[in-house]
Tab-separated table of C-alpha atoms in Angstrom:
chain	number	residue	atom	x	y	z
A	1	UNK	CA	107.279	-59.941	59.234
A	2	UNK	CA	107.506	-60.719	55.403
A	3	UNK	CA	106.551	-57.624	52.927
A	4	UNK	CA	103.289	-59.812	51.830
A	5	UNK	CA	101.613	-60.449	55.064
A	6	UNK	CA	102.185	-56.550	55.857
A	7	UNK	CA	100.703	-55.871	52.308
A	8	UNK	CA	97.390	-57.563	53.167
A	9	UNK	CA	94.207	-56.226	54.931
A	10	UNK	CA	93.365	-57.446	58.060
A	11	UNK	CA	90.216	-59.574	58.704
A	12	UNK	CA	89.247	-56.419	60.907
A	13	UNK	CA	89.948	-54.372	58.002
A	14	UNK	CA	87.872	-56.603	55.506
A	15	UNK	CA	84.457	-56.721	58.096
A	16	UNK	CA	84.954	-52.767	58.480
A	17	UNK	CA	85.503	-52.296	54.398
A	18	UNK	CA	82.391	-54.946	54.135
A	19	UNK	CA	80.086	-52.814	56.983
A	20	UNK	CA	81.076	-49.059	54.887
A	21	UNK	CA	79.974	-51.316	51.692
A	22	UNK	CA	76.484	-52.227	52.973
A	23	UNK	CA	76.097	-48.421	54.196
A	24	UNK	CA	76.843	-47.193	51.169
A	25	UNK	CA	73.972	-49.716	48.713
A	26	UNK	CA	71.284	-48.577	51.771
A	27	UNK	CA	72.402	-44.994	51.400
A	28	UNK	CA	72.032	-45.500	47.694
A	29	UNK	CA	68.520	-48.075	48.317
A	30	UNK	CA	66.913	-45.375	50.334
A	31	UNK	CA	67.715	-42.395	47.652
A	32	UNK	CA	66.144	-44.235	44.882
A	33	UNK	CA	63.286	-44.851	46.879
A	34	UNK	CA	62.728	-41.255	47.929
A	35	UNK	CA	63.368	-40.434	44.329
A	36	UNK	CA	60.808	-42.839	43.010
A	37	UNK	CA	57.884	-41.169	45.862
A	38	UNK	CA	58.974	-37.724	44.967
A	39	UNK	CA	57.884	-38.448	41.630
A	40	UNK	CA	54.700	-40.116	42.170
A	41	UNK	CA	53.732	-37.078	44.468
A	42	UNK	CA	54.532	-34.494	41.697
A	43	UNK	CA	53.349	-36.047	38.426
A	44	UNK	CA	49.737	-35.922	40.084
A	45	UNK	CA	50.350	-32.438	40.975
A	46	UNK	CA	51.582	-31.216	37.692
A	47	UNK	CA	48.741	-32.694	36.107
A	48	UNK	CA	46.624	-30.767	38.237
A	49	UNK	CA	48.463	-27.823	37.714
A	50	UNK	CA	47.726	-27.856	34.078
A	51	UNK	CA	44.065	-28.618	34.812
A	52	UNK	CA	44.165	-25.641	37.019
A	53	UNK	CA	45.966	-23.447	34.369
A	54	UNK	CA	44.073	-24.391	31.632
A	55	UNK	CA	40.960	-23.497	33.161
A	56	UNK	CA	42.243	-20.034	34.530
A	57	UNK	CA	42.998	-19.863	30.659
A	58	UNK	CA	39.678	-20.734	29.482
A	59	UNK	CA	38.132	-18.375	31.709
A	60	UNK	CA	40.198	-15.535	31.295
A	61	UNK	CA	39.335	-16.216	27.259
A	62	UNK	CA	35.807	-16.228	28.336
A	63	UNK	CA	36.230	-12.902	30.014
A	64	UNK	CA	38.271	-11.248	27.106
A	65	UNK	CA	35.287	-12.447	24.538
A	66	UNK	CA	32.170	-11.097	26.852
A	67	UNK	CA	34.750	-7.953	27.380
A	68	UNK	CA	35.116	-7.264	23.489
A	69	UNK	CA	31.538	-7.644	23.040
A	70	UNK	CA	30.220	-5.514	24.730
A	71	UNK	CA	32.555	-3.065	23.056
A	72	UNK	CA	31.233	-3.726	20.123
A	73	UNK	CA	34.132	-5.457	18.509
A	74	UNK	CA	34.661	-9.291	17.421
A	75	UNK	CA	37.121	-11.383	20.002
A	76	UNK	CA	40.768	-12.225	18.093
A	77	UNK	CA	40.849	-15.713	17.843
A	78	UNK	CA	44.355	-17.690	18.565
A	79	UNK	CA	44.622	-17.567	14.365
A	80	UNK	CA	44.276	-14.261	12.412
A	81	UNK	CA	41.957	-14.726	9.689
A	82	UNK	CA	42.225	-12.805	6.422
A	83	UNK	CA	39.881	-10.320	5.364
A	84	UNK	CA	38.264	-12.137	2.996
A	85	UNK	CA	37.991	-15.512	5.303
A	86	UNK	CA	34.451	-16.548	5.662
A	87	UNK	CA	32.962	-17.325	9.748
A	88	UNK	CA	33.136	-21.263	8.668
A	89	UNK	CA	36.828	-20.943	7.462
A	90	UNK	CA	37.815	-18.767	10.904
A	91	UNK	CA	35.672	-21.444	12.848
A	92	UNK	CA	38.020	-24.518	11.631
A	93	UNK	CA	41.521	-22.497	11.715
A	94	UNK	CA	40.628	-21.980	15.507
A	95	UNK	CA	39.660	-25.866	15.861
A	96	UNK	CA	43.131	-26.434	14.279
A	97	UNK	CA	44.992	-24.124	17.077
A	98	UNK	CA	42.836	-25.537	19.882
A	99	UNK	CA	42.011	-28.989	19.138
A	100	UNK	CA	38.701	-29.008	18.993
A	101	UNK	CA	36.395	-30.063	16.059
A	102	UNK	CA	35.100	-27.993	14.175
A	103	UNK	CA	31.108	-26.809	14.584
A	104	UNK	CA	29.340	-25.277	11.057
A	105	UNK	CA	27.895	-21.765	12.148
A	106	UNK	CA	23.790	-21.625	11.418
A	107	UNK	CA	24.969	-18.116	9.508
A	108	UNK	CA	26.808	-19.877	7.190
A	109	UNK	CA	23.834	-21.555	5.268
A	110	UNK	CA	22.332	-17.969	4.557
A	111	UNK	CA	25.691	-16.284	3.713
A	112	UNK	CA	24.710	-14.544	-0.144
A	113	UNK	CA	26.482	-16.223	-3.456
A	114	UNK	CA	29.255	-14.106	-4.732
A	115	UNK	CA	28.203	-11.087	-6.705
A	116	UNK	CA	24.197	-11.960	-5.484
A	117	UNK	CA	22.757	-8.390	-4.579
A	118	UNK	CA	19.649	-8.600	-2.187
A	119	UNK	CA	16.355	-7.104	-4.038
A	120	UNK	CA	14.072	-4.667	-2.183
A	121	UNK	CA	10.709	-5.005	-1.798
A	122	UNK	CA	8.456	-3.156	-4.183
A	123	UNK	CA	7.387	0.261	-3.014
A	124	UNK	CA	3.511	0.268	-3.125
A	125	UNK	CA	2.036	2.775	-5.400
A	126	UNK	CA	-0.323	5.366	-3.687
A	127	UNK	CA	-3.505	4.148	-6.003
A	128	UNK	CA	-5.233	7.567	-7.629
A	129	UNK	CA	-8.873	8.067	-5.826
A	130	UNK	CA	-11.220	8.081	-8.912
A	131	UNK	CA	-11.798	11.706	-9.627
A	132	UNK	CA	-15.832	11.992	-8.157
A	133	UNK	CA	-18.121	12.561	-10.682
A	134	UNK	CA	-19.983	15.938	-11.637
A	135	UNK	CA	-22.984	16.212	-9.802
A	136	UNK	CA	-26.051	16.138	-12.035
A	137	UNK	CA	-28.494	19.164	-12.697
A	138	UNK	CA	-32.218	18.278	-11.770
A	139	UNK	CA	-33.517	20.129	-14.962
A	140	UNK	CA	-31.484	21.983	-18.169
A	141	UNK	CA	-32.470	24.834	-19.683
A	142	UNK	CA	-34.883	23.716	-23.069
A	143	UNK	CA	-32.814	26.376	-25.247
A	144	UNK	CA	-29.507	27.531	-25.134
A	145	UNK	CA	-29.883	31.306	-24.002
A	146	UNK	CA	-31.503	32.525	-20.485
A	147	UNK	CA	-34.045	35.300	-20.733
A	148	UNK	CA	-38.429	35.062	-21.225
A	149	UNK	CA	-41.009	36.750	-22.976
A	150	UNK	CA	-44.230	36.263	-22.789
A	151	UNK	CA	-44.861	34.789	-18.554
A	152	UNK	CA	-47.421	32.408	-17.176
A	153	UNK	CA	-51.345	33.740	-16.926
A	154	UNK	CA	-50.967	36.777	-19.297
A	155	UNK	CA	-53.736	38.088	-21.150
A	156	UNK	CA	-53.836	39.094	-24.458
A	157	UNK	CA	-55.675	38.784	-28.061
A	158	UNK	CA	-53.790	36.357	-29.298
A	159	UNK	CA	-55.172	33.836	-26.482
A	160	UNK	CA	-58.656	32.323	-26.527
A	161	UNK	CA	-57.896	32.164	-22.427
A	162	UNK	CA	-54.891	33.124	-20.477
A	163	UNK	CA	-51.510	32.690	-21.449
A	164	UNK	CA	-50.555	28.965	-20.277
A	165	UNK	CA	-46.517	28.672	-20.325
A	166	UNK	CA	-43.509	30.653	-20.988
A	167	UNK	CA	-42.149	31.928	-24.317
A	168	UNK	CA	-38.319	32.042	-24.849
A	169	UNK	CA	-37.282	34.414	-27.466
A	170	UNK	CA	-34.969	32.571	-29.558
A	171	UNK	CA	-33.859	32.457	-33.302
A	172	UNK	CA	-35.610	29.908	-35.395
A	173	UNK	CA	-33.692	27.083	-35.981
A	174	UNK	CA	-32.076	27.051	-32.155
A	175	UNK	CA	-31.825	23.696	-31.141
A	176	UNK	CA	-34.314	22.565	-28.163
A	177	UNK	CA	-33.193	20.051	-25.343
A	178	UNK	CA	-34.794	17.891	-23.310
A	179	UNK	CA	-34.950	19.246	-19.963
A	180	UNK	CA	-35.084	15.437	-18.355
A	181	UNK	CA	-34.835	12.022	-19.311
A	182	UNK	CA	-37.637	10.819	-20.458
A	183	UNK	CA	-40.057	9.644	-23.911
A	184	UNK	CA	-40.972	12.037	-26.457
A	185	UNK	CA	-43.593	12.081	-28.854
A	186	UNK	CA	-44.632	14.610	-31.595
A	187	UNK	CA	-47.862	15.715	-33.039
A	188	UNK	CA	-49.458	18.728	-34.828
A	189	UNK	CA	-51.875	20.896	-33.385
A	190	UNK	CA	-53.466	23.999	-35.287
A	191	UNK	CA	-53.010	26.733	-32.180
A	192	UNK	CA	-49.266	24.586	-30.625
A	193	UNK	CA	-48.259	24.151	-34.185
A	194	UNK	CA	-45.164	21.667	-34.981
A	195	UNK	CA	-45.555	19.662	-30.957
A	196	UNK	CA	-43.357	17.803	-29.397
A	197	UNK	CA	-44.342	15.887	-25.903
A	198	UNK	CA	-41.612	14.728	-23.268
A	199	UNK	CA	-42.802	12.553	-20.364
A	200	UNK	CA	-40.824	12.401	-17.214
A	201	UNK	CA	-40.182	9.715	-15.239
A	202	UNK	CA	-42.788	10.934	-12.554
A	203	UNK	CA	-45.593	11.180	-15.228
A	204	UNK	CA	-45.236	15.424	-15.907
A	205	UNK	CA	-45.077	16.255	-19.040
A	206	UNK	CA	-43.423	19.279	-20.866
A	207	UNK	CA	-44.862	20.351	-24.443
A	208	UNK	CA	-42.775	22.537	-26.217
A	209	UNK	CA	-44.671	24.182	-28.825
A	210	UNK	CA	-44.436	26.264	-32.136
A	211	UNK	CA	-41.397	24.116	-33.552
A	212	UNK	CA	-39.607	23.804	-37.015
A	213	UNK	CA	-38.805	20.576	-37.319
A	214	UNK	CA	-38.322	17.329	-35.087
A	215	UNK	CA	-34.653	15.388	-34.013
A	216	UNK	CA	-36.336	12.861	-32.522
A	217	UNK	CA	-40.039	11.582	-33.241
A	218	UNK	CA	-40.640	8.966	-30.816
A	219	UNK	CA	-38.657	7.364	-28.112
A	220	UNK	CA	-36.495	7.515	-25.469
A	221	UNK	CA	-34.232	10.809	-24.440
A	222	UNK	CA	-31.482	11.719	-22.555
A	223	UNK	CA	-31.410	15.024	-20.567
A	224	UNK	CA	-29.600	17.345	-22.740
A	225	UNK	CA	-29.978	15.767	-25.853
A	226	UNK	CA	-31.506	17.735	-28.870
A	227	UNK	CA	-34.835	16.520	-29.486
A	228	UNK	CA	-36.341	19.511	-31.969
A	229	UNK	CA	-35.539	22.934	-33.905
A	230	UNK	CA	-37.419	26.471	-32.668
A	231	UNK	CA	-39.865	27.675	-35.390
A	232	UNK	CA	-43.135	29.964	-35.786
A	233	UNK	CA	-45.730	27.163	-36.468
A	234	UNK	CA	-49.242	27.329	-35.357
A	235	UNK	CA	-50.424	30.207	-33.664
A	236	UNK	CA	-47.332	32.364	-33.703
A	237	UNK	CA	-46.147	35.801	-34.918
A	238	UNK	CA	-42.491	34.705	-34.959
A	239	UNK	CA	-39.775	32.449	-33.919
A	240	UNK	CA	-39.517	31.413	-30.061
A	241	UNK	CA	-40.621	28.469	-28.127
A	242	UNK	CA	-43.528	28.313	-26.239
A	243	UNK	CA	-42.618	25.608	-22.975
A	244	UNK	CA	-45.321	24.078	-21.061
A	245	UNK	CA	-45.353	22.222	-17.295
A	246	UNK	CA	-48.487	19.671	-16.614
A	247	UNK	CA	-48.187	17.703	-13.559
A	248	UNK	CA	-49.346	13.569	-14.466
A	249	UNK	CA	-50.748	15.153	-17.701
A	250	UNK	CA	-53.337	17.145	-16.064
A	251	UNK	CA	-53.584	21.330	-16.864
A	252	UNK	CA	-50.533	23.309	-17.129
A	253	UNK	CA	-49.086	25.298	-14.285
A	254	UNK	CA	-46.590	27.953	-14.235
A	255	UNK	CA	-43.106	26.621	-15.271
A	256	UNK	CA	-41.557	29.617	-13.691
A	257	UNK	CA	-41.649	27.925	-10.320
A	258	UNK	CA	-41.443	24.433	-11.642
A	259	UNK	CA	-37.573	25.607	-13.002
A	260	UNK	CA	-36.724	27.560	-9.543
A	261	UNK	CA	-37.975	24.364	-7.399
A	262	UNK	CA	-35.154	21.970	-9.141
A	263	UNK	CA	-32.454	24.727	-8.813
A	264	UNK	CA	-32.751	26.053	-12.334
A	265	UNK	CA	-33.513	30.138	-12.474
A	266	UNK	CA	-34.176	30.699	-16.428
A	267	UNK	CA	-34.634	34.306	-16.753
């Protein structure tokens, strides 16, 4: 046999090399294909998988935050702020780390200006009770100095009848007061001397009698004010004033009683 012919394949050779061929692109066929399923089975699944995780994340950061509040301290964000960051600028740094947009915090419209200091409320001043005012003698003395002479109903010769007041023993020239508010009048008579008259507001009258000289003549008083000066006029045998009580201008009574019946003792 020549060296060529023994140097090429056999037709049985060729079908056998052609069969191995055809195994080999199937082999090859059926890889790709198990390939190509494999990854349409796990690209779902990894998608998932990140779902999954990212949820476990976000609750897990849920938990963390409700943990560190309720010790009392603010949750650390993804991004540390600084000190001096504001809530707004910590609220878009963490949108920048997560993704997410940004929300304005309600707190931020009421944060103060710089260097603004809140003012306090005034303190209300405790208003001062008005002090009350001094309660009001019924009657005042008619002189200055306590103490009587000459009483109510005493006899004597210097009296057509019966005494009919009280004599205070005074210097002459003492000043004489009204004992009420009221109207005065003056007149002379020969036995009362220098007169003065002062009608109360319930019609009695008190005559004070022997006087010096008038303050006022005619008109309205005050209680306390100085209406006359103690003399010797009229009937007299010295200085002191001789002070009369008669009811709605009728006869006198004793004043004695009249004094000690409006809280006034003066002896």
């Amino acid at each position: 046999m020549a060296p060529d012919a023994a140097a090429r394949p056999t037709r049985a050779e060729l079908r056998l090399a052609a069969r191995e061929q055809s195994r080999a692109q199937r082999r090859g066929a059926a890889r790709a294909a198990t390939r190509t399923a494999l990854l349409r089975v796990a690209l779902p699944s990894m998608a998932a998988l990140g779902v999954a995780a990212a949820a476990a994340v976000t609750v897990q950061g849920e938990a963390d935050q409700q943990r560190a509040q309720a010790a009392g301290r603010a949750p650390q964000s993804a991004v540390e702020a600084d000190p001096g960051t504001t809530a707004a600028q910590a609220a878009a740094a963490q949108a920048v780390a997560t993704g997410a947009p940004a929300q304005a915090s309600r707190g931020d419209a009421r944060q103060p200006l710089a260097g603004a200091r809140p003012t306090e409320a005034p303190t209300a001043q405790p208003t001062a009770e008005p002090a009350p005012e001094p309660v009001r003698p019924e009657v005042v003395m008619p002189v200055a100095r306590h103490g009587l002479g000459e009483l109510f109903g005493e006899a004597g010769t210097r009296w057509a009848n019966r005494h009919t007041g009280i004599d205070f023993p005074v210097d002459g020239g003492s000043e004489v007061y009204a004992v009420t508010d009221g109207t005065v009048r003056t007149q002379w008579n020969p036995f009362y001397g220098y007169m003065t008259i002062l009608r109360m507001p319930d019609g009695t009258e008190a005559w004070y009698c022997h006087l010096r000289a008038y303050k006022v003549r005619k008109g309205p008083v005050k209680q306390g004010d100085v209406i006359a000066f103690v003399g010797s006029s009229g009937n007299s045998t010295g200085p002191h004033l001789h002070f009369e009580i008669r009811p709605q201008g009728s006869g006198p009574i004793d004043p004695l009683p009249w004094f000690l019946s409006h809280g006034l003792d003066p002896r």
